[in-house]
XYZ file of C-alpha atoms in Angstrom:
744
model
C -27.492 70.157 68.631
C -24.982 68.154 66.841
C -24.198 64.605 67.954
C -20.671 63.870 69.407
C -20.116 60.849 67.330
C -19.703 60.677 63.496
C -22.247 58.524 61.621
C -20.838 55.756 59.289
C -23.432 53.976 57.214
C -23.467 50.598 55.413
C -22.378 52.001 51.987
C -18.770 52.387 53.549
C -18.392 48.532 53.385
C -19.786 48.327 49.892
C -17.374 51.023 48.769
C -14.440 48.960 50.261
C -15.573 45.794 48.526
C -16.124 47.628 45.281
C -12.482 48.986 45.548
C -11.026 45.545 46.044
C -13.116 44.168 43.031
C -11.911 46.968 40.902
C -8.176 46.521 41.808
C -8.355 42.740 41.233
C -10.048 43.178 37.892
C -7.390 45.723 36.734
C -4.539 43.378 37.716
C -6.023 40.427 35.968
C -6.688 42.457 32.856
C -3.092 43.837 32.807
C -1.565 40.408 33.301
C -3.723 38.790 30.613
C -2.930 41.549 28.198
C 0.797 41.082 28.507
C 1.124 37.321 28.952
C -1.693 36.142 26.760
C -1.829 38.509 24.033
C 0.672 38.542 21.079
C 2.149 42.059 20.610
C 1.643 43.756 17.279
C 4.977 44.504 15.553
C 3.669 47.718 14.288
C 3.302 48.993 17.976
C 7.125 48.757 18.249
C 8.265 50.554 15.021
C 10.088 53.828 15.240
C 10.837 56.169 12.316
C 14.183 54.667 12.060
C 12.938 51.138 11.936
C 10.356 52.051 9.424
C 12.941 53.707 7.237
C 15.324 50.765 7.583
C 12.318 48.543 6.410
C 11.838 50.831 3.442
C 15.594 50.656 2.561
C 15.477 46.948 2.797
C 12.388 46.648 0.527
C 13.866 49.142 -1.881
C 17.147 47.085 -2.153
C 15.139 43.965 -2.668
C 13.223 45.546 -5.531
C 16.458 46.891 -7.027
C 18.103 43.456 -7.031
C 15.012 41.945 -8.708
C 15.078 44.637 -11.315
C 18.758 43.970 -12.122
C 17.976 40.164 -12.529
C 15.379 41.183 -15.108
C 17.902 43.515 -16.915
C 20.689 40.806 -16.902
C 18.161 38.323 -18.443
C 18.047 40.635 -21.438
C 14.983 42.617 -20.750
C 14.556 46.461 -20.323
C 17.224 47.984 -17.956
C 15.368 51.370 -17.544
C 13.425 50.185 -14.555
C 16.713 49.019 -12.880
C 18.169 52.550 -13.274
C 15.016 54.009 -11.977
C 15.030 51.663 -9.014
C 18.751 52.618 -8.241
C 17.608 56.266 -7.892
C 14.991 55.261 -5.410
C 17.533 53.134 -3.576
C 19.833 56.117 -3.235
C 16.992 58.237 -1.941
C 16.007 55.683 0.670
C 19.630 55.278 1.703
C 20.170 58.992 2.211
C 16.945 59.186 4.321
C 18.020 56.309 6.459
C 21.505 57.748 7.111
C 19.861 61.086 8.006
C 17.602 59.540 10.634
C 20.469 57.380 11.914
C 22.586 60.468 12.427
C 19.822 62.314 14.330
C 19.028 59.309 16.778
C 22.247 57.484 17.570
C 20.660 55.739 20.502
C 19.149 53.036 18.280
C 21.895 52.754 15.629
C 25.489 54.087 15.106
C 26.789 54.044 11.526
C 30.321 53.726 12.897
C 31.586 50.341 11.747
C 28.385 49.674 9.577
C 30.413 49.255 6.328
C 27.495 47.582 4.530
C 25.698 50.915 3.990
C 28.946 52.543 2.859
C 29.645 49.643 0.483
C 26.078 49.870 -0.800
C 26.426 53.566 -1.477
C 29.927 53.137 -3.103
C 28.674 50.389 -5.401
C 25.665 52.339 -6.616
C 27.692 55.509 -7.169
C 30.430 53.658 -9.036
C 27.744 52.186 -11.354
C 25.980 55.469 -11.869
C 29.387 57.183 -12.628
C 29.697 55.334 -15.914
C 27.737 56.565 -18.829
C 27.755 53.320 -20.892
C 26.997 50.227 -18.910
C 28.107 46.773 -20.219
C 26.177 43.609 -19.239
C 29.110 42.744 -16.985
C 28.537 45.940 -14.971
C 25.047 45.073 -14.251
C 26.198 41.559 -13.161
C 28.728 43.082 -10.768
C 26.359 45.548 -9.266
C 23.748 42.770 -8.737
C 26.319 40.685 -6.804
C 27.475 43.648 -4.641
C 23.946 44.540 -3.840
C 23.081 40.988 -2.928
C 25.866 40.777 -0.531
C 24.872 44.053 1.087
C 21.198 43.048 1.167
C 22.008 40.320 3.610
C 23.828 42.515 5.929
C 21.190 45.192 5.794
C 18.460 42.798 6.315
C 20.150 41.446 9.478
C 20.708 45.050 10.628
C 16.978 45.725 10.328
C 16.040 42.515 12.241
C 18.429 43.677 15.019
C 16.951 47.100 15.108
C 13.413 45.601 15.451
C 14.364 43.189 18.095
C 16.049 45.795 20.299
C 13.141 48.170 19.995
C 10.693 45.315 20.787
C 12.671 44.322 23.850
C 12.627 47.822 25.164
C 8.902 48.364 24.827
C 8.246 44.919 26.419
C 10.540 45.699 29.339
C 8.768 48.933 29.859
C 5.355 47.315 29.862
C 6.615 44.634 32.078
C 8.127 47.226 34.403
C 4.765 49.015 34.635
C 2.963 45.851 35.395
C 5.377 44.811 38.122
C 4.762 48.287 39.647
C 1.064 47.634 39.583
C 1.360 44.349 41.204
C 3.628 45.870 43.984
C 1.167 48.587 44.730
C -1.920 46.379 44.609
C -1.294 44.594 47.904
C -0.865 48.011 49.706
C -4.068 49.327 48.224
C -5.987 46.186 48.958
C -4.738 46.363 52.638
C -5.981 49.911 52.894
C -9.284 48.875 51.508
C -9.536 46.172 54.080
C -8.769 48.594 56.950
C -11.541 50.865 55.571
C -14.044 48.001 55.610
C -13.157 47.016 59.064
C -13.353 50.684 60.329
C -16.709 50.986 58.708
C -17.983 47.815 60.231
C -16.955 49.013 63.660
C -18.506 52.433 63.217
C -21.654 50.837 61.775
C -22.088 48.839 64.956
C -21.603 51.862 67.177
C -24.006 53.808 65.003
C -26.634 51.168 65.143
C -26.494 51.235 68.935
C -26.744 55.067 69.018
C -29.599 54.899 66.435
C -31.648 52.567 68.568
C -31.287 55.016 71.340
C -32.376 57.972 69.117
C -35.223 56.000 67.591
C -36.618 55.170 71.145
C -36.399 58.964 72.064
C -38.202 59.997 68.806
C -40.812 57.239 69.340
C -41.508 58.591 72.750
C -41.726 62.192 71.306
C -43.973 60.974 68.530
C -46.391 59.384 70.904
C -46.623 62.615 72.871
C -47.149 64.718 69.701
C -50.024 62.578 68.568
C -52.146 63.907 71.385
C -51.008 67.564 71.276
C -52.796 70.564 69.931
C -51.662 74.195 69.692
C -52.847 75.080 73.295
C -51.085 72.155 74.829
C -47.847 73.157 72.964
C -48.133 76.679 74.357
C -48.429 75.214 77.794
C -45.408 72.958 77.247
C -43.316 75.940 76.072
C -44.244 77.907 79.248
C -42.351 75.214 81.260
C -39.011 76.935 82.130
C -37.475 73.592 82.873
C -37.922 72.256 79.420
C -34.816 70.869 77.677
C -33.384 73.313 74.993
C -33.634 70.686 72.339
C -37.227 69.832 73.110
C -38.074 73.611 73.344
C -36.699 74.097 69.786
C -38.812 71.191 68.486
C -41.959 72.479 70.256
C -41.340 76.092 68.987
C -41.092 74.681 65.410
C -44.187 72.687 66.044
C -46.188 75.662 67.172
C -45.042 77.565 64.023
C -46.426 74.621 61.878
C -49.709 74.745 63.841
C -50.034 78.537 63.162
C -49.381 78.088 59.378
C -51.947 75.362 59.113
C -54.556 77.305 60.940
C -53.933 80.366 58.604
C -53.975 78.230 55.492
C -57.201 76.616 56.612
C -58.811 79.976 57.277
C -57.568 81.405 53.976
C -58.784 78.316 52.198
C -62.180 78.761 53.614
C -62.508 82.439 52.830
C -60.964 82.043 49.366
C -63.452 79.088 48.712
C -66.331 81.432 49.466
C -64.950 84.319 47.496
C -64.144 82.151 44.530
C -67.633 80.672 44.755
C -68.996 84.146 44.286
C -66.776 84.892 41.304
C -67.854 81.516 39.886
C -71.446 82.560 40.255
C -70.648 85.689 38.104
C -68.828 83.705 35.599
C -71.764 81.171 35.403
C -74.193 84.037 34.765
C -72.191 85.282 31.858
C -71.886 81.707 30.365
C -75.584 81.283 30.856
C -76.111 84.298 28.676
C -73.888 82.915 25.991
C -75.485 79.524 26.062
C -79.110 80.936 25.994
C -78.054 83.293 23.108
C -76.700 80.560 21.056
C -79.903 78.506 21.371
C -81.935 81.551 20.607
C -79.780 82.182 17.351
C -80.436 78.625 16.279
C -84.271 79.163 16.143
C -84.819 82.900 15.702
C -84.885 85.148 12.609
C -81.974 86.514 10.865
C -82.374 90.147 12.218
C -82.630 89.004 15.801
C -79.479 86.884 15.241
C -77.452 89.910 14.188
C -78.411 91.935 17.271
C -77.983 88.972 19.691
C -74.602 88.035 18.189
C -73.295 91.385 19.312
C -74.508 90.802 22.855
C -72.953 87.276 22.878
C -69.540 88.757 21.595
C -69.728 91.285 24.382
C -70.504 88.772 27.046
C -67.621 86.565 25.851
C -65.231 89.619 25.923
C -66.376 90.361 29.562
C -65.781 86.891 30.548
C -62.240 87.047 29.151
C -61.596 90.217 31.067
C -63.073 88.652 34.260
C -60.870 85.634 33.943
C -57.759 88.047 33.654
C -58.851 89.780 36.796
C -59.609 86.475 38.448
C -55.936 85.446 37.798
C -54.794 88.706 39.353
C -56.795 87.917 42.366
C -55.335 84.502 42.787
C -51.791 85.896 42.499
C -52.298 88.977 44.660
C -54.985 87.735 46.988
C -52.681 85.508 48.848
C -50.862 88.511 50.280
C -52.851 89.428 53.411
C -50.578 92.256 54.499
C -52.206 95.748 54.417
C -50.647 98.498 52.357
C -51.591 102.033 51.279
C -53.352 102.418 47.944
C -55.395 105.070 46.113
C -59.107 104.742 46.979
C -60.070 107.044 43.962
C -58.242 104.560 41.665
C -60.378 101.729 43.078
C -63.507 103.730 42.423
C -62.420 104.579 38.894
C -61.687 100.937 37.944
C -64.949 99.859 39.686
C -66.963 102.384 37.682
C -65.411 101.215 34.423
C -66.301 97.556 35.133
C -69.861 98.401 36.147
C -70.298 100.565 33.071
C -69.033 97.695 30.910
C -71.360 95.232 32.530
C -74.389 97.611 31.997
C -73.409 98.431 28.447
C -73.791 94.805 27.406
C -77.378 94.999 28.504
C -77.971 98.521 26.821
C -78.178 100.098 30.306
C -76.707 103.399 31.404
C -74.926 104.551 34.549
C -74.572 107.920 36.137
C -72.181 108.701 39.053
C -72.189 111.078 41.873
C -69.125 111.069 44.174
C -68.843 113.118 47.312
C -66.173 115.779 47.400
C -64.617 114.726 50.732
C -63.742 111.171 49.794
C -60.472 109.664 51.041
C -57.448 109.853 48.707
C -55.489 106.987 50.236
C -56.614 104.082 52.459
C -54.968 101.151 54.201
C -55.866 97.684 53.187
C -55.787 95.175 50.435
C -56.680 96.822 47.099
C -57.496 93.595 45.091
C -59.772 92.124 47.655
C -61.637 95.329 48.220
C -62.206 95.884 44.539
C -63.529 92.418 43.955
C -65.848 92.506 46.951
C -67.325 95.761 45.934
C -67.604 94.825 42.210
C -69.209 91.317 42.871
C -71.573 92.765 45.403
C -72.765 95.640 43.122
C -72.838 93.591 40.025
C -74.850 90.896 41.770
C -77.383 93.530 42.734
C -77.500 94.918 39.216
C -78.148 91.407 37.980
C -81.330 91.220 40.118
C -82.762 94.619 38.928
C -83.510 95.110 35.188
C -83.982 98.933 35.201
C -82.462 100.625 32.252
C -80.773 103.481 34.297
C -78.458 103.201 37.388
C -77.245 105.968 39.579
C -73.903 105.085 41.350
C -73.191 107.240 44.418
C -70.238 107.249 46.879
C -70.308 109.264 50.049
C -68.054 109.392 53.178
C -68.758 110.431 56.801
C -67.308 109.799 60.277
C -67.586 106.346 61.615
C -68.318 105.250 65.219
C -64.522 104.460 65.555
C -62.749 107.766 65.400
C -59.801 106.130 63.492
C -62.165 104.894 60.715
C -64.104 106.605 57.936
C -67.591 105.269 56.991
C -67.909 104.815 53.263
C -71.329 104.350 51.637
C -71.701 103.001 48.174
C -75.266 102.853 46.670
C -76.816 102.103 43.270
C -80.193 103.375 42.713
C -82.281 101.768 39.824
C -84.301 104.307 37.848
C -86.889 103.781 35.097
C -85.757 107.115 33.467
C -83.227 109.778 33.979
C -85.546 112.783 33.581
C -85.353 113.409 37.324
C -83.001 115.482 39.400
C -81.113 114.139 42.347
C -82.959 116.302 44.886
C -86.144 114.486 44.088
C -84.370 111.037 44.515
C -83.125 112.128 47.848
C -86.450 113.269 48.955
C -88.049 109.958 48.445
C -89.125 107.932 51.473
C -86.673 104.914 51.357
C -87.775 101.928 53.584
C -85.459 98.921 54.241
C -86.702 95.549 52.953
C -85.333 91.943 53.311
C -83.577 90.710 50.266
C -82.926 86.966 50.333
C -80.976 86.942 47.213
C -77.986 88.915 48.713
C -74.954 87.120 50.014
C -74.000 86.708 53.675
C -71.692 89.628 54.765
C -69.960 87.687 57.475
C -67.480 85.930 55.060
C -66.940 89.377 53.276
C -65.825 90.847 56.528
C -63.380 88.018 57.083
C -61.785 88.478 53.772
C -61.415 92.155 54.292
C -59.454 91.637 57.461
C -58.639 95.264 57.933
C -62.279 96.388 57.633
C -63.925 96.592 61.016
C -67.423 97.093 59.672
C -69.214 95.985 56.554
C -72.920 95.815 55.910
C -75.405 95.757 53.010
C -79.046 96.736 52.677
C -81.954 96.970 50.131
C -84.233 99.910 50.188
C -87.373 100.657 48.167
C -89.636 103.671 47.494
C -92.582 102.822 45.415
C -91.251 101.315 42.152
C -87.709 102.517 42.848
C -85.051 100.314 44.486
C -81.755 101.047 45.996
C -78.816 98.726 47.013
C -76.423 100.148 49.597
C -73.051 98.988 50.939
C -71.400 100.422 54.103
C -67.891 99.761 55.260
C -65.347 101.414 57.653
C -61.832 101.939 56.319
C -58.668 103.551 57.561
C -58.123 106.808 55.584
C -54.704 108.349 55.411
C -55.690 111.573 53.725
C -58.704 113.186 52.098
C -59.435 115.420 49.095
C -58.877 119.087 49.678
C -61.804 121.462 49.877
C -63.563 122.541 46.751
C -61.109 124.401 44.503
C -61.873 127.201 42.104
C -60.154 125.801 39.066
C -63.023 126.943 36.818
C -63.589 130.353 38.344
C -64.791 132.926 35.792
C -65.418 130.155 33.203
C -68.808 130.168 31.420
C -69.590 126.746 30.224
C -72.724 125.626 28.408
C -73.809 121.964 28.917
C -76.277 120.281 26.505
C -77.577 116.817 27.250
C -80.812 114.748 27.705
C -82.231 113.992 31.156
C -82.459 116.146 34.288
C -80.131 113.837 36.256
C -77.222 114.070 33.919
C -77.579 117.759 33.671
C -77.900 118.126 37.412
C -74.949 116.019 38.225
C -72.645 117.747 35.681
C -73.782 121.230 36.730
C -73.139 120.399 40.391
C -69.554 119.283 39.535
C -68.792 122.495 37.434
C -70.326 125.012 39.790
C -68.685 123.550 42.862
C -65.383 124.440 41.186
C -66.355 128.043 40.385
C -67.826 127.715 36.820
C -70.903 129.611 35.515
C -73.110 126.877 34.021
C -75.802 127.250 31.386
C -77.965 124.132 30.857
C -80.016 123.193 27.802
C -81.457 119.902 26.506
C -82.502 121.083 23.030
C -80.091 121.298 20.004
C -82.057 124.199 18.639
C -81.672 126.077 21.852
C -77.978 125.439 21.753
C -77.721 127.003 18.420
C -79.419 130.072 19.729
C -77.042 130.266 22.757
C -73.978 129.949 20.368
C -75.184 132.803 18.100
C -73.404 135.069 20.639
C -70.716 132.944 22.126
C -68.150 135.513 22.819
C -68.628 135.159 26.586
C -68.762 131.362 26.511
C -65.534 129.522 27.185
C -66.664 125.974 26.321
C -69.625 123.978 25.166
C -70.061 120.392 26.350
C -72.450 118.231 24.377
C -73.545 114.648 25.016
C -73.857 111.918 22.518
C -77.249 111.078 24.211
C -79.025 114.041 22.643
C -82.032 112.772 20.843
C -82.837 113.602 17.211
C -79.282 114.458 16.129
C -76.424 112.548 14.315
C -73.442 113.359 16.576
C -70.806 113.544 13.798
C -72.583 116.022 11.594
C -73.847 118.031 14.632
C -70.222 118.257 16.042
C -68.950 119.366 12.675
C -71.551 122.061 12.095
C -71.344 123.444 15.790
C -67.539 123.304 15.719
C -67.450 125.491 12.537
C -69.658 128.054 14.109
C -67.539 128.120 17.318
C -64.224 128.425 15.565
C -64.400 132.165 14.935
C -65.324 132.944 18.608
C -62.512 130.621 19.854
C -64.991 128.707 22.040
C -63.943 125.186 22.916
C -66.130 122.259 21.993
C -66.035 119.174 24.110
C -67.902 115.971 23.632
C -69.117 113.906 26.575
C -69.278 110.327 25.006
C -70.856 107.174 26.395
C -68.711 104.833 24.263
C -65.827 105.483 21.868
C -67.207 103.316 19.068
C -70.379 105.315 18.840
C -68.655 108.666 18.461
C -65.505 107.754 16.394
C -66.404 110.029 13.453
C -66.859 113.100 15.742
C -63.403 113.107 17.231
C -61.778 115.402 14.644
C -64.540 118.071 15.026
C -64.181 118.606 18.801
C -61.381 119.945 20.945
C -61.505 117.012 23.407
C -63.635 113.974 24.057
C -64.482 113.093 27.697
C -66.166 109.710 28.529
C -69.016 109.150 30.894
C -69.508 108.803 33.616
C -67.548 112.048 34.399
C -65.888 111.246 37.695
C -64.973 114.569 39.579
C -61.326 113.816 40.416
C -60.635 112.971 36.739
C -63.016 115.098 34.829
C -62.315 118.568 36.421
C -58.526 118.483 36.014
C -58.751 117.264 32.480
C -61.319 119.950 31.608
C -59.243 122.608 33.192
C -56.302 121.597 31.215
C -58.301 121.557 28.054
C -59.600 125.047 28.725
C -56.198 126.508 29.423
C -54.520 124.975 26.309
C -54.399 127.229 23.298
C -55.062 126.144 19.820
C -52.140 123.943 18.840
C -52.651 124.756 15.090
C -52.501 128.506 15.839
C -49.486 128.418 18.046
C -47.401 125.980 15.930
C -48.429 127.494 12.604
C -44.818 128.299 11.548
C -43.016 125.871 13.996
C -40.639 123.348 12.806
C -40.094 119.742 14.090
C -36.972 117.505 13.926
C -37.136 113.776 14.572
C -33.837 112.184 15.653
C -34.462 108.409 15.524
C -32.165 105.570 14.204
C -35.114 103.076 14.066
C -36.784 103.572 10.632
C -40.006 102.026 11.762
C -40.175 104.291 14.892
C -39.191 107.316 12.753
C -41.983 106.537 10.243
C -44.560 105.979 13.104
C -43.767 109.369 14.659
C -43.704 111.282 11.468
C -47.078 109.833 10.672
C -48.468 110.854 13.973
C -47.283 114.432 13.351
C -48.602 114.327 9.788
C -52.104 113.519 11.021
C -52.012 116.690 12.995
C -50.874 118.495 9.760
C -47.366 119.028 11.079
C -44.359 118.548 8.844
C -41.103 117.189 10.449
C -37.613 116.649 9.141
C -35.790 113.441 10.158
C -32.161 112.418 10.913
C -30.892 108.966 12.010
C -28.035 109.894 14.214
C -27.103 112.302 17.074
C -24.196 113.846 15.149
C -26.555 114.543 12.208
C -28.971 116.285 14.549
C -26.190 118.559 15.972
C -25.179 119.437 12.359
C -28.898 120.172 11.457
C -29.391 122.451 14.454
C -26.288 124.405 13.664
C -27.503 125.253 10.124
C -31.148 125.844 11.049
C -33.581 126.053 13.859
C -36.022 123.474 15.170
C -38.856 124.487 17.655
C -39.459 120.906 18.781
C -36.960 117.990 18.726
C -37.921 114.435 19.361
C -34.617 112.897 20.511
C -34.027 109.117 20.875
C -31.947 108.767 23.968
C -30.131 105.555 22.829
C -28.620 105.312 19.376
C -25.522 103.834 17.848
C -22.681 106.346 17.209
C -23.629 109.580 19.102
C -26.567 109.036 21.382
C -29.351 111.406 22.230
C -27.973 112.480 25.672
C -24.542 113.576 24.082
C -26.345 115.221 21.079
C -28.598 117.174 23.505
C -25.684 118.504 25.519
C -23.959 119.680 22.223
C -27.194 121.368 20.999
C -27.594 123.204 24.497
C -23.911 124.282 24.155
C -24.529 125.623 20.715
C -27.682 127.580 21.876
C -25.669 129.012 24.702
C -22.650 130.029 22.606
C -25.110 131.597 20.131
C -27.061 133.513 22.686
C -30.425 132.099 21.457
C -33.316 133.660 23.319
C -35.684 130.861 22.616
C -34.024 127.461 22.871
C -35.502 124.341 21.211
C -37.854 122.174 23.152
C -36.204 118.584 23.223
C -38.447 115.760 24.011
C -36.391 112.630 24.938
C -37.686 109.148 23.935
C -36.542 105.933 25.455
C -37.641 102.366 25.746
C -36.179 102.197 29.232
C -38.307 103.027 32.271
C -35.665 103.446 34.996
C -35.303 106.566 37.116
C -31.711 106.780 36.402
C -32.300 106.818 32.620
C -34.787 109.723 32.833
C -32.652 111.653 35.266
C -29.693 111.436 32.878
C -31.861 112.708 29.996
C -33.151 115.780 32.034
C -29.660 116.575 33.318
C -28.416 116.553 29.720
C -30.890 119.328 28.847
C -34.012 117.693 27.642
C -37.385 119.301 28.643
C -39.538 116.056 28.809
C -38.996 112.334 28.481
C -41.591 110.012 26.989
C -41.663 106.274 26.517
C -41.340 104.250 23.367
C -43.163 103.057 21.277
C -44.706 106.459 20.274
C -48.328 106.853 21.032
C -50.503 109.467 19.465
C -52.223 110.840 22.629
C -48.916 111.154 24.475
C -47.279 113.005 21.534
C -50.249 115.399 21.283
C -50.135 116.058 25.015
C -46.375 116.929 24.873
C -47.037 119.293 21.984
C -49.729 121.024 24.195
C -47.227 121.406 27.007
C -44.983 123.103 24.561
C -47.583 125.479 23.530
C -48.213 126.397 27.237
C -44.471 126.809 27.714
C -44.399 129.244 24.599
C -47.293 131.134 26.117
C -45.413 131.657 29.410
C -42.407 133.055 27.515
């Protein structure tokens, strides 16, 4: 509610006084400048006055030179001075004719006499001494008149300038009293308003003081009680409503601060564990042998890298964790990220992980993705820190919860001394719950996951085996479909070490319709591959004992090439199998998660050999950036494909009109003709030429907007990839082209 009076404050008076002081200072300064300062003559000189001064000085110099000549000295200087005099006289007359307000030459006979005397002298070719004497007398007479004329001109101009200045000052002095009078009225008005404002302010202060005294004793419940009073003044109701909002924000902030403090404490515990490993390793390096140092240095480096990754994710938690609103997210993506982090943690300690995910897990759930991930990761990683077993089985299952709107998710990690055991035996063990004092309290976890209605954790044991289990109820939006038959009529041979790994992989493959043959001996694998005509693919693991994976892959791949049987590698870590990449058709990394492994395996099985299909195919690279052009050509060369290159869309159109390209990598944005326009012209050429098999055009752009991609597709491109070029994405696109050619 706005007050009915206008508030004037004390600065109004200060402004009025300041205005008076400024006006007074300006008046004193102007008066002193005019009456006390001597004006500079140069300030009053006009071009005509200046030229008159030049003429007078030149005339004086000419008279002096004539005196020198008459006395018997050189007369050449006198003649030269006469020429200068005539030049100054002509310039003066020209200025006087253009500005008659200062001087009129009518009646000014001295200038005419001067000009006549000089011209008469210059008309003679031979000059007698008497001629110089007569000219000197004539110039002397004219000099006096011209000098007087110059003084008159300067005086008149001086008077004009002074009068203008005096007129301006008089005007200022006339205006000053009026301005000062206005300033006085402003000050008086401000003083009056100030008194009125002071009275109103005292009244307002008394009201606020009374309200402040009441607010000191209020809490959120009392505020709600006051707001329920229907007779409350509207202004007070507005104040109390805002106060209740403040109370609610403070309560939420306090609650979030308490919960985040506990969560950050747990994260700090994990960071302290890693830093303790680094400090202990450094101390061990100082006093241990050289061989041990080399081994432990690798562990320390791995721990430091993990600490860096943890700090990055910790920052993500700080930025995203403040948002408490629930949203839909992919639960399988959370499990994938969780598995990668757990695998990385175990790898630092030379431990292995196997995964078993139920086939009916939720696809999308409602909640807060970052908080859920960190809770699960910190809980599971803390449990793995307690147990030192070398092998871990990570299982995720789902079932109906007590609340029909929720789904019960169970995550468990079983610690195993070895992997030579199948999962049926693990499930048949008698697991008994035991108390574990080292686990964290789950109450604060349930508070952080505010959309989770149930969360609990347990430790179980069976003899020497231990299991840690998490249970939580989540709101699922949809679930995985029933078991598909993507691998139906596919015969796949799996060779690995350990019954558990073979059992889990076999269960995945058979559940999708595949016929699976298992072996754990390399020699047996060579026996099976002796007649591999009915085998679609062989999957080998880098954990097979007694072999060097690179040479083994090379030998096995050579034997399978004639039978067109695919060879796949199941790798634990990329750095350990780097040399084997070129001898296998595809590398999958463990643990093999069903929702990722089965689709990728199906795609790899259905893809034909790129080398065979593209044996006689041609490639064209349209790219204006020489660096990107070189990068893409190098990627293709590594796959033993040769490509032509052009740097402009118009060049690409001309190239296609003269010869055919099976695959064209087209930069969408280029100077001159861009990729979109070039694609349209190429498609028009193909249509006019009635080509049965058009080129496959792959658009490449650094932009990621939907509109950009849509424009590329509408122009006639088959696919759009992002720049900079990446080897795996290029190969994937080529495989898509192979599948397209197969359909045609």
